[in-house]
Amino acid sequence: MKRLFLFLLGSASAITSMAQSDPCTWSLIPHVGVSISNSTNDYIQTMNGESSSNSTFRSGFVGGVEVRYQSSDCLAISAGLNYTQAGWAYDDKDLGVDDKGKGTIFHDANYRLNYLDLPLTAHFFVVNGLAVNIGLQPSFMLNGNTKFEFQTYTVDKEGKRTFTENEVLSGDLPKEAFKEFVLSVPLGLSYEYQNVVLDARYVFGLTKVMNFLNGKNRMITLTVGYKFDL
């Protein structure tokens, strides 16, 4: 029994020691994942200013690399370079029927903003492998695009709908309407095990996204990376 206890204790220590780097060491962590983003205080007037649709979350891609320095058992600092798809979508909206029995549905509308992020992050290890992360993230807008769809339909005397054409409007976003530089604070948790790093962050913007609206970025990122010790 004593031998079994010592074996289990040694195994647990070995596993724990692999959870994070030794103090005063450097590592490189490439990572990929998904983003789930929205904007605060945003809505769109959908037709002649008579109806509006609120913004909602949209998904995207995030990927990049992080250079990390393990300064002690409890603290590491890192600098990253990420490509991130942010933006937001809009709720579908039935705009109603006119006096001629013709209606329109506003749907599948979204903005996608592509950013180059430079997060600077402090990692506080609460137990081996598990860290609370907080930092400051400057981001530079690369480009973006948008898409809106309008599905028309007619209503007969019995109230039956017959769908007709679906108009798709899409194109690149004018960069002069958006801030080229935004600043955010990432806050989250990460877990390391055998060089695999799972990271979840909530990123809330400190500065406006657009020049003519007060909306700020709100984003959740979920990534998986692999740590290479340098």
PDB file of C-alpha atoms in Angstrom:
ATOM      1  CA  MET A   1       0.000   0.000   0.000  1.00  0.00           C
ATOM      2  CA  LYS A   2       2.822   2.386   0.859  1.00  0.00           C
ATOM      3  CA  ARG A   3       4.490   1.693  -2.498  1.00  0.00           C
ATOM      4  CA  LEU A   4       1.193   2.290  -4.302  1.00  0.00           C
ATOM      5  CA  PHE A   5       0.729   5.595  -2.460  1.00  0.00           C
ATOM      6  CA  LEU A   6       4.251   6.738  -3.365  1.00  0.00           C
ATOM      7  CA  PHE A   7       3.703   5.711  -6.983  1.00  0.00           C
ATOM      8  CA  LEU A   8       0.453   7.670  -7.227  1.00  0.00           C
ATOM      9  CA  LEU A   9       2.023  10.663  -5.539  1.00  0.00           C
ATOM     10  CA  GLY A  10       4.950  10.585  -7.939  1.00  0.00           C
ATOM     11  CA  SER A  11       2.627  10.252 -10.948  1.00  0.00           C
ATOM     12  CA  ALA A  12       0.531  13.201  -9.790  1.00  0.00           C
ATOM     13  CA  SER A  13       3.657  15.290  -9.303  1.00  0.00           C
ATOM     14  CA  ALA A  14       4.880  14.403 -12.792  1.00  0.00           C
ATOM     15  CA  ILE A  15       1.549  15.327 -14.364  1.00  0.00           C
ATOM     16  CA  THR A  16       1.396  18.576 -12.408  1.00  0.00           C
ATOM     17  CA  SER A  17       4.921  19.536 -13.374  1.00  0.00           C
ATOM     18  CA  MET A  18       3.967  19.272 -17.045  1.00  0.00           C
ATOM     19  CA  ALA A  19       1.073  21.696 -16.610  1.00  0.00           C
ATOM     20  CA  GLN A  20       3.109  24.879 -16.952  1.00  0.00           C
ATOM     21  CA  SER A  21       6.627  26.044 -17.733  1.00  0.00           C
ATOM     22  CA  ASP A  22       9.424  26.425 -15.216  1.00  0.00           C
ATOM     23  CA  PRO A  23      10.199  29.944 -13.963  1.00  0.00           C
ATOM     24  CA  CYS A  24      12.469  32.145 -16.103  1.00  0.00           C
ATOM     25  CA  THR A  25      11.650  30.277 -19.341  1.00  0.00           C
ATOM     26  CA  TRP A  26      10.172  31.328 -22.686  1.00  0.00           C
ATOM     27  CA  SER A  27       7.591  29.571 -24.833  1.00  0.00           C
ATOM     28  CA  LEU A  28       5.804  30.001 -28.158  1.00  0.00           C
ATOM     29  CA  ILE A  29       2.089  29.169 -28.419  1.00  0.00           C
ATOM     30  CA  PRO A  30       0.379  29.101 -31.845  1.00  0.00           C
ATOM     31  CA  HIS A  31      -3.405  28.836 -31.490  1.00  0.00           C
ATOM     32  CA  VAL A  32      -6.657  28.744 -33.454  1.00  0.00           C
ATOM     33  CA  GLY A  33     -10.293  29.007 -32.455  1.00  0.00           C
ATOM     34  CA  VAL A  34     -13.599  30.783 -32.827  1.00  0.00           C
ATOM     35  CA  SER A  35     -14.893  34.223 -31.947  1.00  0.00           C
ATOM     36  CA  ILE A  36     -18.449  35.136 -30.941  1.00  0.00           C
ATOM     37  CA  SER A  37     -18.904  38.892 -31.245  1.00  0.00           C
ATOM     38  CA  ASN A  38     -21.416  41.709 -31.014  1.00  0.00           C
ATOM     39  CA  SER A  39     -21.515  45.478 -30.647  1.00  0.00           C
ATOM     40  CA  THR A  40     -23.116  47.502 -27.868  1.00  0.00           C
ATOM     41  CA  ASN A  41     -25.886  50.037 -28.402  1.00  0.00           C
ATOM     42  CA  ASP A  42     -26.404  49.200 -32.058  1.00  0.00           C
ATOM     43  CA  TYR A  43     -29.508  48.779 -34.178  1.00  0.00           C
ATOM     44  CA  ILE A  44     -30.394  49.399 -37.801  1.00  0.00           C
ATOM     45  CA  GLN A  45     -33.302  51.241 -39.409  1.00  0.00           C
ATOM     46  CA  THR A  46     -34.537  48.673 -41.877  1.00  0.00           C
ATOM     47  CA  MET A  47     -36.980  50.558 -44.098  1.00  0.00           C
ATOM     48  CA  ASN A  48     -37.755  54.267 -44.395  1.00  0.00           C
ATOM     49  CA  GLY A  49     -36.923  54.742 -40.726  1.00  0.00           C
ATOM     50  CA  GLU A  50     -40.185  53.040 -39.731  1.00  0.00           C
ATOM     51  CA  SER A  51     -38.732  49.789 -38.356  1.00  0.00           C
ATOM     52  CA  SER A  52     -35.513  48.747 -36.644  1.00  0.00           C
ATOM     53  CA  SER A  53     -33.600  45.549 -35.920  1.00  0.00           C
ATOM     54  CA  ASN A  54     -31.305  45.076 -32.920  1.00  0.00           C
ATOM     55  CA  SER A  55     -27.777  43.721 -33.221  1.00  0.00           C
ATOM     56  CA  THR A  56     -26.992  40.191 -32.124  1.00  0.00           C
ATOM     57  CA  PHE A  57     -23.993  37.846 -31.978  1.00  0.00           C
ATOM     58  CA  ARG A  58     -22.177  36.426 -34.977  1.00  0.00           C
ATOM     59  CA  SER A  59     -19.397  33.846 -35.122  1.00  0.00           C
ATOM     60  CA  GLY A  60     -16.005  34.081 -36.750  1.00  0.00           C
ATOM     61  CA  PHE A  61     -12.417  32.835 -36.756  1.00  0.00           C
ATOM     62  CA  VAL A  62      -9.443  33.739 -34.592  1.00  0.00           C
ATOM     63  CA  GLY A  63      -5.879  32.546 -34.963  1.00  0.00           C
ATOM     64  CA  GLY A  64      -2.382  33.664 -34.116  1.00  0.00           C
ATOM     65  CA  VAL A  65       0.669  33.165 -31.967  1.00  0.00           C
ATOM     66  CA  GLU A  66       1.729  34.148 -28.442  1.00  0.00           C
ATOM     67  CA  VAL A  67       5.190  34.554 -26.947  1.00  0.00           C
ATOM     68  CA  ARG A  68       5.128  33.900 -23.181  1.00  0.00           C
ATOM     69  CA  TYR A  69       7.634  34.414 -20.394  1.00  0.00           C
ATOM     70  CA  GLN A  70       7.106  32.428 -17.183  1.00  0.00           C
ATOM     71  CA  SER A  71       8.488  34.833 -14.594  1.00  0.00           C
ATOM     72  CA  SER A  72       7.570  32.695 -11.558  1.00  0.00           C
ATOM     73  CA  ASP A  73       5.421  29.746 -10.529  1.00  0.00           C
ATOM     74  CA  CYS A  74       2.449  32.062 -10.160  1.00  0.00           C
ATOM     75  CA  LEU A  75       2.911  34.606 -12.964  1.00  0.00           C
ATOM     76  CA  ALA A  76       3.573  34.659 -16.695  1.00  0.00           C
ATOM     77  CA  ILE A  77       3.380  37.516 -19.176  1.00  0.00           C
ATOM     78  CA  SER A  78       2.790  37.290 -22.910  1.00  0.00           C
ATOM     79  CA  ALA A  79       2.594  39.291 -26.117  1.00  0.00           C
ATOM     80  CA  GLY A  80       0.474  38.027 -28.987  1.00  0.00           C
ATOM     81  CA  LEU A  81      -0.331  38.584 -32.644  1.00  0.00           C
ATOM     82  CA  ASN A  82      -3.823  37.525 -33.760  1.00  0.00           C
ATOM     83  CA  TYR A  83      -6.041  37.712 -36.819  1.00  0.00           C
ATOM     84  CA  THR A  84      -9.601  38.055 -35.527  1.00  0.00           C
ATOM     85  CA  GLN A  85     -12.978  38.202 -37.237  1.00  0.00           C
ATOM     86  CA  ALA A  86     -15.285  40.427 -35.216  1.00  0.00           C
ATOM     87  CA  GLY A  87     -18.551  42.208 -36.032  1.00  0.00           C
ATOM     88  CA  TRP A  88     -22.206  41.560 -35.398  1.00  0.00           C
ATOM     89  CA  ALA A  89     -25.424  40.343 -36.997  1.00  0.00           C
ATOM     90  CA  TYR A  90     -28.997  41.647 -36.870  1.00  0.00           C
ATOM     91  CA  ASP A  91     -32.223  39.988 -35.843  1.00  0.00           C
ATOM     92  CA  ASP A  92     -34.494  38.949 -38.694  1.00  0.00           C
ATOM     93  CA  LYS A  93     -37.443  41.312 -39.021  1.00  0.00           C
ATOM     94  CA  ASP A  94     -40.783  41.073 -40.779  1.00  0.00           C
ATOM     95  CA  LEU A  95     -41.378  44.590 -42.046  1.00  0.00           C
ATOM     96  CA  GLY A  96     -45.089  44.058 -42.548  1.00  0.00           C
ATOM     97  CA  VAL A  97     -47.478  44.191 -45.478  1.00  0.00           C
ATOM     98  CA  ASP A  98     -48.406  47.276 -47.479  1.00  0.00           C
ATOM     99  CA  ASP A  99     -51.896  48.151 -48.745  1.00  0.00           C
ATOM    100  CA  LYS A 100     -51.250  46.132 -51.924  1.00  0.00           C
ATOM    101  CA  GLY A 101     -50.665  42.902 -50.014  1.00  0.00           C
ATOM    102  CA  LYS A 102     -46.905  42.907 -50.531  1.00  0.00           C
ATOM    103  CA  GLY A 103     -44.590  42.255 -47.591  1.00  0.00           C
ATOM    104  CA  THR A 104     -40.853  42.164 -46.959  1.00  0.00           C
ATOM    105  CA  ILE A 105     -38.678  40.196 -44.522  1.00  0.00           C
ATOM    106  CA  PHE A 106     -35.305  41.650 -43.572  1.00  0.00           C
ATOM    107  CA  HIS A 107     -32.922  38.753 -42.774  1.00  0.00           C
ATOM    108  CA  ASP A 108     -29.385  37.333 -42.654  1.00  0.00           C
ATOM    109  CA  ALA A 109     -27.851  40.764 -42.125  1.00  0.00           C
ATOM    110  CA  ASN A 110     -24.393  41.134 -40.646  1.00  0.00           C
ATOM    111  CA  TYR A 111     -21.183  43.112 -40.489  1.00  0.00           C
ATOM    112  CA  ARG A 112     -17.793  41.390 -40.435  1.00  0.00           C
ATOM    113  CA  LEU A 113     -14.747  43.328 -39.278  1.00  0.00           C
ATOM    114  CA  ASN A 114     -11.270  41.848 -39.645  1.00  0.00           C
ATOM    115  CA  TYR A 115      -8.682  42.948 -37.077  1.00  0.00           C
ATOM    116  CA  LEU A 116      -5.002  42.514 -36.346  1.00  0.00           C
ATOM    117  CA  ASP A 117      -4.786  42.211 -32.538  1.00  0.00           C
ATOM    118  CA  LEU A 118      -1.723  42.726 -30.354  1.00  0.00           C
ATOM    119  CA  PRO A 119      -2.773  41.476 -26.892  1.00  0.00           C
ATOM    120  CA  LEU A 120      -0.485  42.046 -23.906  1.00  0.00           C
ATOM    121  CA  THR A 121      -1.564  39.658 -21.154  1.00  0.00           C
ATOM    122  CA  ALA A 122      -0.693  38.753 -17.574  1.00  0.00           C
ATOM    123  CA  HIS A 123      -1.389  35.135 -16.548  1.00  0.00           C
ATOM    124  CA  PHE A 124      -1.938  34.504 -12.838  1.00  0.00           C
ATOM    125  CA  PHE A 125      -1.759  30.789 -11.989  1.00  0.00           C
ATOM    126  CA  VAL A 126      -4.176  29.954  -9.190  1.00  0.00           C
ATOM    127  CA  VAL A 127      -3.295  26.252  -9.308  1.00  0.00           C
ATOM    128  CA  ASN A 128      -0.830  24.381 -11.497  1.00  0.00           C
ATOM    129  CA  GLY A 129      -1.960  24.738 -15.103  1.00  0.00           C
ATOM    130  CA  LEU A 130      -5.010  26.932 -14.396  1.00  0.00           C
ATOM    131  CA  ALA A 131      -4.555  30.677 -14.899  1.00  0.00           C
ATOM    132  CA  VAL A 132      -6.646  33.809 -14.696  1.00  0.00           C
ATOM    133  CA  ASN A 133      -5.720  36.117 -17.583  1.00  0.00           C
ATOM    134  CA  ILE A 134      -6.135  39.876 -17.932  1.00  0.00           C
ATOM    135  CA  GLY A 135      -4.512  42.328 -20.290  1.00  0.00           C
ATOM    136  CA  LEU A 136      -4.754  45.182 -22.761  1.00  0.00           C
ATOM    137  CA  GLN A 137      -5.409  44.640 -26.463  1.00  0.00           C
ATOM    138  CA  PRO A 138      -4.719  47.212 -29.183  1.00  0.00           C
ATOM    139  CA  SER A 139      -6.373  46.248 -32.497  1.00  0.00           C
ATOM    140  CA  PHE A 140      -6.028  47.584 -36.021  1.00  0.00           C
ATOM    141  CA  MET A 141      -8.860  47.178 -38.517  1.00  0.00           C
ATOM    142  CA  LEU A 142      -7.727  45.505 -41.741  1.00  0.00           C
ATOM    143  CA  ASN A 143     -10.979  45.476 -43.744  1.00  0.00           C
ATOM    144  CA  GLY A 144     -14.579  44.367 -43.525  1.00  0.00           C
ATOM    145  CA  ASN A 145     -17.738  43.553 -45.429  1.00  0.00           C
ATOM    146  CA  THR A 146     -21.472  43.478 -44.976  1.00  0.00           C
ATOM    147  CA  LYS A 147     -24.483  41.572 -46.301  1.00  0.00           C
ATOM    148  CA  PHE A 148     -28.248  42.167 -46.114  1.00  0.00           C
ATOM    149  CA  GLU A 149     -31.112  40.192 -47.628  1.00  0.00           C
ATOM    150  CA  PHE A 150     -34.711  41.230 -48.333  1.00  0.00           C
ATOM    151  CA  GLN A 151     -37.247  38.464 -48.983  1.00  0.00           C
ATOM    152  CA  THR A 152     -40.502  39.722 -50.491  1.00  0.00           C
ATOM    153  CA  TYR A 153     -43.857  37.932 -50.390  1.00  0.00           C
ATOM    154  CA  THR A 154     -47.500  38.469 -51.233  1.00  0.00           C
ATOM    155  CA  VAL A 155     -50.526  37.735 -49.078  1.00  0.00           C
ATOM    156  CA  ASP A 156     -53.818  36.575 -50.609  1.00  0.00           C
ATOM    157  CA  LYS A 157     -57.300  37.138 -49.211  1.00  0.00           C
ATOM    158  CA  GLU A 158     -57.072  33.986 -47.104  1.00  0.00           C
ATOM    159  CA  GLY A 159     -53.826  35.173 -45.494  1.00  0.00           C
ATOM    160  CA  LYS A 160     -51.603  32.693 -47.342  1.00  0.00           C
ATOM    161  CA  ARG A 161     -48.103  33.895 -48.081  1.00  0.00           C
ATOM    162  CA  THR A 162     -46.377  33.343 -51.405  1.00  0.00           C
ATOM    163  CA  PHE A 163     -42.664  34.144 -51.348  1.00  0.00           C
ATOM    164  CA  THR A 164     -41.232  35.848 -54.397  1.00  0.00           C
ATOM    165  CA  GLU A 165     -37.766  37.338 -54.990  1.00  0.00           C
ATOM    166  CA  ASN A 166     -34.914  37.484 -52.489  1.00  0.00           C
ATOM    167  CA  GLU A 167     -32.645  40.494 -52.927  1.00  0.00           C
ATOM    168  CA  VAL A 168     -29.076  40.257 -51.613  1.00  0.00           C
ATOM    169  CA  LEU A 169     -27.078  43.404 -50.922  1.00  0.00           C
ATOM    170  CA  SER A 170     -23.407  42.945 -50.071  1.00  0.00           C
ATOM    171  CA  GLY A 171     -20.099  44.710 -50.379  1.00  0.00           C
ATOM    172  CA  ASP A 172     -16.961  45.981 -48.699  1.00  0.00           C
ATOM    173  CA  LEU A 173     -17.262  48.356 -45.780  1.00  0.00           C
ATOM    174  CA  PRO A 174     -16.032  51.931 -46.225  1.00  0.00           C
ATOM    175  CA  LYS A 175     -13.010  52.195 -43.932  1.00  0.00           C
ATOM    176  CA  GLU A 176     -13.645  55.891 -43.313  1.00  0.00           C
ATOM    177  CA  ALA A 177     -16.817  54.951 -41.398  1.00  0.00           C
ATOM    178  CA  PHE A 178     -14.884  52.777 -38.911  1.00  0.00           C
ATOM    179  CA  LYS A 179     -12.157  53.385 -36.389  1.00  0.00           C
ATOM    180  CA  GLU A 180      -8.829  52.103 -37.666  1.00  0.00           C
ATOM    181  CA  PHE A 181      -7.637  51.610 -34.069  1.00  0.00           C
ATOM    182  CA  VAL A 182      -9.626  50.211 -31.132  1.00  0.00           C
ATOM    183  CA  LEU A 183      -8.572  49.316 -27.611  1.00  0.00           C
ATOM    184  CA  SER A 184      -9.991  46.432 -25.571  1.00  0.00           C
ATOM    185  CA  VAL A 185      -9.479  44.536 -22.318  1.00  0.00           C
ATOM    186  CA  PRO A 186      -9.335  40.711 -22.533  1.00  0.00           C
ATOM    187  CA  LEU A 187     -10.295  38.805 -19.388  1.00  0.00           C
ATOM    188  CA  GLY A 188     -10.543  35.043 -19.046  1.00  0.00           C
ATOM    189  CA  LEU A 189      -9.228  31.637 -18.019  1.00  0.00           C
ATOM    190  CA  SER A 190      -6.743  29.215 -19.547  1.00  0.00           C
ATOM    191  CA  TYR A 191      -5.692  25.681 -18.735  1.00  0.00           C
ATOM    192  CA  GLU A 192      -2.451  23.946 -19.736  1.00  0.00           C
ATOM    193  CA  TYR A 193      -1.916  20.190 -19.833  1.00  0.00           C
ATOM    194  CA  GLN A 194       0.946  18.387 -21.570  1.00  0.00           C
ATOM    195  CA  ASN A 195       1.732  21.460 -23.707  1.00  0.00           C
ATOM    196  CA  VAL A 196      -1.891  21.889 -24.858  1.00  0.00           C
ATOM    197  CA  VAL A 197      -3.378  25.263 -23.886  1.00  0.00           C
ATOM    198  CA  LEU A 198      -7.143  25.839 -23.764  1.00  0.00           C
ATOM    199  CA  ASP A 199      -8.070  29.509 -23.525  1.00  0.00           C
ATOM    200  CA  ALA A 200     -11.408  31.303 -23.070  1.00  0.00           C
ATOM    201  CA  ARG A 201     -11.564  35.103 -23.022  1.00  0.00           C
ATOM    202  CA  TYR A 202     -14.186  37.798 -22.836  1.00  0.00           C
ATOM    203  CA  VAL A 203     -12.983  40.892 -24.699  1.00  0.00           C
ATOM    204  CA  PHE A 204     -14.780  44.167 -23.999  1.00  0.00           C
ATOM    205  CA  GLY A 205     -13.966  47.256 -26.011  1.00  0.00           C
ATOM    206  CA  LEU A 206     -12.939  50.514 -24.422  1.00  0.00           C
ATOM    207  CA  THR A 207     -13.215  52.638 -27.578  1.00  0.00           C
ATOM    208  CA  LYS A 208     -15.833  53.055 -30.310  1.00  0.00           C
ATOM    209  CA  VAL A 209     -15.902  50.809 -33.373  1.00  0.00           C
ATOM    210  CA  MET A 210     -17.509  53.315 -35.749  1.00  0.00           C
ATOM    211  CA  ASN A 211     -17.128  57.043 -36.266  1.00  0.00           C
ATOM    212  CA  PHE A 212     -20.856  57.845 -36.178  1.00  0.00           C
ATOM    213  CA  LEU A 213     -22.150  55.345 -33.572  1.00  0.00           C
ATOM    214  CA  ASN A 214     -21.242  54.749 -29.929  1.00  0.00           C
ATOM    215  CA  GLY A 215     -21.106  50.941 -30.171  1.00  0.00           C
ATOM    216  CA  LYS A 216     -18.080  49.074 -28.806  1.00  0.00           C
ATOM    217  CA  ASN A 217     -16.858  45.572 -29.488  1.00  0.00           C
ATOM    218  CA  ARG A 218     -17.970  42.714 -27.237  1.00  0.00           C
ATOM    219  CA  MET A 219     -16.429  39.328 -27.961  1.00  0.00           C
ATOM    220  CA  ILE A 220     -15.862  35.836 -26.601  1.00  0.00           C
ATOM    221  CA  THR A 221     -12.893  33.886 -27.980  1.00  0.00           C
ATOM    222  CA  LEU A 222     -12.298  30.163 -27.500  1.00  0.00           C
ATOM    223  CA  THR A 223      -8.926  28.855 -28.682  1.00  0.00           C
ATOM    224  CA  VAL A 224      -6.715  25.791 -28.466  1.00  0.00           C
ATOM    225  CA  GLY A 225      -2.958  26.060 -28.785  1.00  0.00           C
ATOM    226  CA  TYR A 226       0.235  24.055 -28.426  1.00  0.00           C
ATOM    227  CA  LYS A 227       3.128  25.350 -26.347  1.00  0.00           C
ATOM    228  CA  PHE A 228       6.687  25.005 -27.648  1.00  0.00           C
ATOM    229  CA  ASP A 229       9.337  25.649 -25.019  1.00  0.00           C
ATOM    230  CA  LEU A 230      12.174  27.857 -26.263  1.00  0.00           C
TER     231      LEU A 230
END
